[in-house]
Amino acid sequence: MTVKKTPLHAMHKRLKAKMVEFAGWEMPLEYEGVVAEHMAVRTAAGVFDVSHMGEIFLEGPGALAQIQCLASNDASRLAPGRAQYSALTTERGTVVDDVLVHKLSDEEYFLCVNAATTDKDFAWIKGHASNHVEVANRSADFAQIAVQGPRAAGALQALTEHPLSEVGAYRFARADVADATCILARTGYTGEDGFEIYAAPEKAESVWSAVMEAGKELGVKACGLAARDTLRLEAGMPLYGSDMDETTTLLEAGLEGIVKWNKGDFLGRDALEEQKTEGVRRRRVAFEMLEKGIARRGYDVLWRGEKFSHVTSGTYAPFLKKAIGMTYLPAEAVPSGAEFEVDIRGRRAGARVLEGPPYKRSPARAGNTHEEHSA
């Protein structure tokens, strides 16, 4: 299979990024190192090429009804210019993908979906589409650049006349950034304030270069997928394909906040209601290691001495300076502080369930009402 390249691929090569194959794309893993890039996002800002993500548009009088049928959150609450974290679900209440729903108008929405699942998501939505909605995979029409960190707004404001203070959390606007007309969304996947810029592919390099130049004095760095992964894990954000998939329900994945029971019927609702009534037997948890060692993905997880599951994500968290991870444990283990063990290459090491994400911005650093994964 041919490996895909983003519109910024040649620039990554010029910047001598370490490139890897990810989800069928050749992507930058890191530039100067994961720790430096991770810390730049926590203390200043980082710029990511996330053009491998997909953009699926739904248009027509049936667009809202289609989204309401296939996704768990309530898109009827969205006004034009608002975005919402949601999930496409199966009949079993498991997760086809987690997505960001953007409302452009009453009859036009676009979903930002994961790179590895774009084709699957498109087929899923298309397969359930009514005669009153047009579904289009327009991923090739967009480059996507994420600018994340406490200084992201400062770097970007120099490049646009649109007042960023008017683009609140989980809102977006059409704006000229540098020399390009873009969709500028205040969303992200790092636990920091930040923006995602959707631009025409031919404008990607000029936008990237302008952001880097504007942020030079602010400490802005180019960042790769490695830092993106440690940042999202530190912020307690699940990764589709690792921390949830079509074998895990939204309730098991700890995402009941985006299940809107009052909105009416949607695919998987009956299964989720039944599971909620009977009781969820396992739940995704974030944890920290109590002993030396990093709990890598795939390592066995032991509950009361017996293997129960495996580590779904695990790393050393550069900002917190400790090893953290995610896994699934019996529901009874969810209370914060419950201890269990991880088998690290034959050695059983203690770990502890955390209450909430390992890292959360303080209100003072947040600076506005931004909340990750707005429900």
Coordinates of C-alpha atoms in Angstrom, one line a residue:
M1 CA 0.0 0.0 0.0
T2 CA 1.3 3.5 -0.9
V3 CA 2.1 5.5 2.2
K4 CA 0.4 8.9 2.1
K5 CA 2.1 12.3 2.5
T6 CA 0.7 15.4 3.9
P7 CA 1.1 18.8 2.2
L8 CA 3.8 19.6 4.7
H9 CA 5.8 16.5 4.0
A10 CA 8.6 18.2 2.1
M11 CA 9.0 20.8 4.8
H12 CA 9.3 18.1 7.5
K13 CA 12.1 16.7 5.5
R14 CA 13.8 20.0 5.2
L15 CA 13.5 20.4 9.0
K16 CA 15.1 17.0 9.3
A17 CA 12.2 15.6 11.4
K18 CA 12.4 11.9 12.3
M19 CA 9.7 10.4 10.0
V20 CA 7.6 7.3 10.7
E21 CA 4.7 5.5 9.2
F22 CA 1.5 6.1 11.1
A23 CA -2.0 5.1 10.1
G24 CA -0.9 4.8 6.5
W25 CA 0.8 8.2 6.5
E26 CA 4.5 9.2 6.7
M27 CA 4.4 11.6 9.6
P28 CA 7.0 13.5 11.7
L29 CA 7.6 11.7 15.0
E30 CA 9.8 14.4 16.5
Y31 CA 12.2 17.2 15.6
E32 CA 14.5 18.0 18.5
G33 CA 13.1 15.4 20.9
V34 CA 9.8 14.4 22.6
V35 CA 10.7 16.0 26.0
A36 CA 11.6 19.4 24.6
E37 CA 8.6 19.4 22.4
H38 CA 6.3 18.3 25.2
M39 CA 7.6 21.0 27.5
A40 CA 7.3 23.6 24.9
V41 CA 3.5 23.0 24.6
R42 CA 3.1 23.0 28.4
T43 CA 5.0 26.3 28.9
A44 CA 4.9 28.1 25.5
A45 CA 3.3 26.6 22.4
G46 CA 3.9 23.9 19.8
V47 CA 2.9 23.5 16.2
F48 CA 1.7 20.1 14.9
D49 CA 1.0 18.9 11.4
V50 CA -2.2 16.9 11.8
S51 CA -3.2 16.9 8.2
H52 CA -3.7 13.2 8.3
M53 CA -6.9 13.7 10.2
G54 CA -10.1 13.3 8.2
E55 CA -12.8 15.8 7.4
I56 CA -16.3 14.4 6.5
F57 CA -19.0 16.8 5.5
L58 CA -22.8 16.2 5.9
E59 CA -25.0 18.6 4.0
G60 CA -28.8 18.8 3.4
P61 CA -32.0 19.1 5.3
G62 CA -31.3 15.7 6.9
A63 CA -27.8 16.4 8.1
L64 CA -28.7 17.0 11.8
A65 CA -31.0 14.0 11.9
Q66 CA -28.2 11.9 10.5
I67 CA -25.7 13.0 13.1
Q68 CA -28.3 12.6 15.9
C69 CA -28.8 9.0 14.8
L70 CA -25.2 8.0 14.5
A71 CA -23.5 10.0 17.3
S72 CA -24.0 9.9 21.1
N73 CA -23.8 13.6 21.9
D74 CA -26.7 16.1 21.2
A75 CA -25.7 18.1 18.1
S76 CA -29.1 19.9 18.3
R77 CA -27.5 22.0 21.0
L78 CA -24.9 23.4 18.6
A79 CA -25.2 26.9 17.1
P80 CA -23.4 27.7 13.9
G81 CA -19.7 28.2 14.8
R82 CA -19.8 25.7 17.7
A83 CA -18.0 22.4 17.9
Q84 CA -18.7 19.4 20.1
Y85 CA -16.8 16.2 21.2
S86 CA -18.9 13.2 20.3
A87 CA -18.6 9.5 19.2
L88 CA -20.0 7.4 16.4
T89 CA -21.5 4.3 17.9
T90 CA -22.4 0.8 16.9
E91 CA -25.7 -1.0 17.8
R92 CA -23.8 -2.5 20.7
G93 CA -22.9 0.9 22.1
T94 CA -19.3 0.5 21.3
V95 CA -17.2 3.1 19.6
V96 CA -16.8 3.4 15.8
D97 CA -14.7 6.5 16.4
D98 CA -14.5 9.6 18.6
V99 CA -15.1 12.8 16.5
L100 CA -15.4 16.5 16.7
V101 CA -18.7 17.7 15.2
H102 CA -18.6 21.3 13.8
K103 CA -21.8 23.1 12.8
L104 CA -21.4 25.4 9.8
S105 CA -25.1 26.1 9.3
D106 CA -28.5 24.4 10.0
E107 CA -27.9 22.1 7.0
E108 CA -24.1 21.7 7.0
Y109 CA -21.8 20.0 9.5
F110 CA -18.3 18.6 9.3
L111 CA -16.8 15.9 11.4
C112 CA -13.1 15.9 12.2
V113 CA -12.2 12.2 12.5
N114 CA -9.2 10.1 13.2
A115 CA -6.7 9.4 10.4
A116 CA -6.8 5.6 10.7
T117 CA -10.6 5.5 10.7
T118 CA -11.4 8.1 8.1
D119 CA -12.4 5.6 5.4
K120 CA -14.3 3.4 7.9
D121 CA -16.1 6.4 9.3
F122 CA -17.1 7.6 5.8
A123 CA -18.4 4.2 4.8
W124 CA -20.3 3.9 8.1
I125 CA -22.0 7.3 7.8
K126 CA -22.6 6.8 4.1
G127 CA -24.1 3.4 4.7
H128 CA -26.6 4.9 7.2
A129 CA -27.4 8.0 5.1
S130 CA -30.9 9.0 4.2
N131 CA -32.0 10.6 0.9
H132 CA -31.9 14.0 2.6
V133 CA -28.2 14.3 3.3
E134 CA -25.1 14.3 1.1
V135 CA -22.0 12.8 2.7
A136 CA -18.6 13.7 1.4
N137 CA -15.1 12.8 2.4
R138 CA -13.3 16.1 1.9
S139 CA -10.1 15.2 3.7
A140 CA -8.0 15.9 0.6
D141 CA -9.3 19.5 0.6
F142 CA -7.7 20.4 3.9
A143 CA -4.3 20.6 5.6
Q144 CA -4.7 20.8 9.3
I145 CA -2.2 22.5 11.6
A146 CA -2.6 22.5 15.4
V147 CA -1.1 25.3 17.5
Q148 CA -1.3 24.3 21.2
G149 CA -0.1 25.9 24.4
P150 CA -0.5 28.9 26.7
R151 CA 1.1 31.2 24.1
A152 CA -0.8 29.8 21.1
A153 CA -3.2 32.7 21.0
G154 CA -0.4 35.2 21.2
A155 CA 1.4 33.7 18.3
L156 CA -1.7 33.4 16.1
Q157 CA -3.2 36.8 16.9
A158 CA -0.3 38.5 15.1
L159 CA -1.3 36.6 11.9
T160 CA -5.1 37.4 11.8
E161 CA -7.3 40.4 12.1
H162 CA -10.0 38.2 13.6
P163 CA -10.1 38.8 17.3
L164 CA -9.3 35.4 18.9
S165 CA -10.9 36.5 22.1
E166 CA -14.2 36.0 20.3
V167 CA -13.3 32.4 19.4
G168 CA -14.1 30.7 22.7
A169 CA -13.6 27.1 23.7
Y170 CA -15.1 24.7 21.2
R171 CA -16.0 27.5 18.8
F172 CA -14.6 28.2 15.3
A173 CA -14.7 31.0 12.7
R174 CA -13.7 31.6 9.2
A175 CA -10.7 33.8 9.3
D176 CA -7.7 34.8 7.2
V177 CA -4.5 33.5 8.8
A178 CA -1.3 34.8 7.2
D179 CA -2.2 34.7 3.5
A180 CA -4.8 32.0 3.7
T181 CA -8.6 31.8 4.4
C182 CA -9.0 29.1 7.0
I183 CA -11.4 27.6 9.5
L184 CA -9.9 28.4 12.8
A185 CA -11.2 26.3 15.7
R186 CA -10.4 26.6 19.3
T187 CA -10.1 22.9 20.0
G188 CA -7.2 20.6 20.7
Y189 CA -5.8 17.3 22.0
T190 CA -3.0 18.3 24.4
G191 CA -4.7 19.6 27.5
E192 CA -3.7 23.2 26.7
D193 CA -5.5 26.1 25.2
G194 CA -5.0 26.1 21.4
F195 CA -6.3 26.2 17.9
E196 CA -6.6 23.9 14.9
I197 CA -6.3 25.6 11.5
Y198 CA -8.0 24.0 8.5
A199 CA -6.4 25.5 5.4
A200 CA -6.2 24.6 1.7
P201 CA -3.3 22.2 1.1
E202 CA -1.4 24.7 -1.1
K203 CA -1.4 27.2 1.8
A204 CA -0.1 24.8 4.4
E205 CA 3.5 25.7 4.2
S206 CA 3.0 29.4 4.3
V207 CA 0.6 29.1 7.3
W208 CA 3.1 26.8 9.1
S209 CA 6.0 29.1 8.4
A210 CA 4.1 32.2 9.4
V211 CA 3.1 30.6 12.8
M212 CA 6.7 29.5 13.5
E213 CA 8.0 33.0 12.6
A214 CA 5.4 34.8 14.7
G215 CA 6.1 32.5 17.6
K216 CA 9.8 32.6 17.5
E217 CA 10.2 35.0 20.4
L218 CA 7.5 33.2 22.3
G219 CA 9.3 29.9 22.4
V220 CA 7.1 28.1 19.9
K221 CA 8.5 24.8 18.6
A222 CA 7.6 22.4 15.8
C223 CA 6.3 19.2 17.4
G224 CA 5.8 15.7 16.2
L225 CA 3.4 12.8 17.0
A226 CA 5.5 11.5 19.9
A227 CA 4.9 14.7 21.9
R228 CA 1.2 14.7 20.8
D229 CA 0.8 11.3 22.3
T230 CA 2.5 12.1 25.6
L231 CA 0.6 15.3 25.9
R232 CA -2.8 13.8 25.4
L233 CA -2.0 10.9 27.7
E234 CA -0.8 13.3 30.4
A235 CA -4.1 15.2 29.9
G236 CA -6.1 11.9 30.3
M237 CA -7.5 11.9 26.7
P238 CA -8.1 8.5 25.2
L239 CA -6.7 7.5 21.9
Y240 CA -9.0 5.6 19.5
G241 CA -7.5 2.2 18.6
S242 CA -5.6 2.0 21.9
D243 CA -7.9 3.1 24.8
M244 CA -11.2 2.4 23.1
D245 CA -12.5 0.8 19.9
E246 CA -15.4 -1.3 18.7
T247 CA -15.0 -3.7 21.6
T248 CA -15.5 -1.1 24.3
T249 CA -18.7 0.8 25.1
L250 CA -18.8 4.5 25.8
L251 CA -19.7 3.7 29.4
E252 CA -16.7 1.4 29.8
A253 CA -14.5 4.0 28.2
G254 CA -15.6 6.6 30.8
L255 CA -17.3 8.8 28.2
E256 CA -20.9 8.8 29.6
G257 CA -20.5 12.6 29.6
I258 CA -21.1 12.6 25.8
V259 CA -24.0 10.2 26.0
K260 CA -27.1 12.4 26.0
W261 CA -30.0 10.2 27.1
N262 CA -32.6 13.0 26.7
K263 CA -31.9 13.7 23.0
G264 CA -33.9 10.8 21.7
D265 CA -32.9 7.6 19.9
F266 CA -29.5 6.9 18.5
L267 CA -27.6 3.9 17.4
G268 CA -26.5 1.9 20.4
R269 CA -28.7 3.6 22.9
D270 CA -30.6 0.5 23.8
A271 CA -27.4 -1.4 24.5
L272 CA -26.0 1.4 26.6
E273 CA -29.2 1.7 28.6
E274 CA -29.2 -2.0 29.3
Q275 CA -25.5 -1.9 30.4
K276 CA -26.2 1.1 32.6
T277 CA -29.1 -0.7 34.2
E278 CA -27.2 -3.9 34.8
G279 CA -24.0 -2.1 35.9
V280 CA -20.8 -1.5 34.0
R281 CA -18.3 -4.3 34.9
R282 CA -15.1 -2.6 33.8
R283 CA -14.0 1.0 33.3
R284 CA -11.1 2.8 31.7
V285 CA -8.9 4.4 34.3
A286 CA -5.8 6.7 34.3
F287 CA -3.1 5.6 36.7
E288 CA 0.4 6.4 38.0
M289 CA 3.1 4.0 38.7
L290 CA 4.1 3.7 42.4
E291 CA 7.3 1.8 41.6
K292 CA 10.2 2.3 39.1
G293 CA 9.3 1.4 35.5
I294 CA 7.2 2.5 32.6
A295 CA 4.0 0.6 31.9
R296 CA 4.1 0.2 28.1
R297 CA 1.1 -0.5 26.0
G298 CA 0.3 -4.3 26.0
Y299 CA 1.8 -5.0 29.4
D300 CA -0.4 -7.2 31.6
V301 CA -2.5 -5.6 34.3
L302 CA -3.2 -7.6 37.5
W303 CA -6.1 -6.9 39.8
R304 CA -5.8 -8.7 43.2
G305 CA -3.0 -10.8 41.8
E306 CA -4.8 -12.1 38.8
K307 CA -4.4 -10.8 35.2
F308 CA -7.4 -8.7 34.3
S309 CA -6.5 -6.6 31.3
H310 CA -3.5 -4.8 29.7
V311 CA -2.1 -1.4 29.6
T312 CA -3.8 0.5 26.7
S313 CA -1.5 3.5 26.8
G314 CA 1.6 4.1 28.9
T315 CA 4.5 6.5 29.0
Y316 CA 6.8 8.7 31.1
A317 CA 5.0 12.1 31.5
P318 CA 7.7 14.8 31.0
F319 CA 5.8 17.6 32.7
L320 CA 4.6 15.5 35.7
K321 CA 7.9 13.7 35.8
K322 CA 6.4 10.3 36.6
A323 CA 5.2 7.2 34.7
I324 CA 1.5 7.1 33.9
G325 CA -0.9 5.1 31.8
M326 CA -4.4 4.0 31.0
T327 CA -6.0 0.6 31.4
Y328 CA -9.3 -1.1 32.1
L329 CA -10.1 -2.3 35.7
P330 CA -13.2 -3.8 37.4
A331 CA -15.7 -1.0 38.1
E332 CA -15.1 -1.6 41.9
A333 CA -11.5 -0.3 41.3
V334 CA -12.5 3.0 39.9
P335 CA -12.4 5.0 43.2
S336 CA -9.3 7.0 43.3
G337 CA -6.4 5.5 45.0
A338 CA -7.2 1.8 44.3
E339 CA -3.9 0.0 43.8
F340 CA -3.1 -2.8 41.4
E341 CA 0.0 -4.2 39.6
V342 CA 1.5 -4.0 36.1
D343 CA 3.8 -6.8 34.9
I344 CA 6.8 -5.0 33.6
R345 CA 8.9 -7.6 31.7
G346 CA 8.3 -10.2 34.5
R347 CA 8.4 -7.8 37.4
R348 CA 5.2 -6.9 39.2
A349 CA 5.2 -3.1 39.9
G350 CA 2.6 -1.3 41.9
A351 CA 0.3 1.3 40.3
R352 CA -2.5 3.5 41.6
V353 CA -5.8 4.7 40.0
L354 CA -6.0 8.5 39.7
E355 CA -9.0 10.6 40.1
G356 CA -9.4 12.5 36.8
P357 CA -6.7 13.1 34.3
P358 CA -3.1 13.1 35.4
Y359 CA -2.6 16.7 34.3
K360 CA -5.2 19.5 34.2
R361 CA -4.4 23.1 33.6
S362 CA -4.9 25.4 36.6
P363 CA -7.7 28.1 36.2
A364 CA -5.0 30.7 36.3
R365 CA -3.2 29.2 33.3
A366 CA -6.4 28.5 31.4
G367 CA -7.1 32.1 31.0
N368 CA -10.6 31.6 29.6
T369 CA -13.5 29.1 29.8
H370 CA -11.8 26.5 27.6
E371 CA -12.6 23.0 28.7
E372 CA -11.2 20.0 26.9
H373 CA -13.7 17.7 25.2
S374 CA -16.7 20.0 25.7
A375 CA -19.8 17.9 26.4

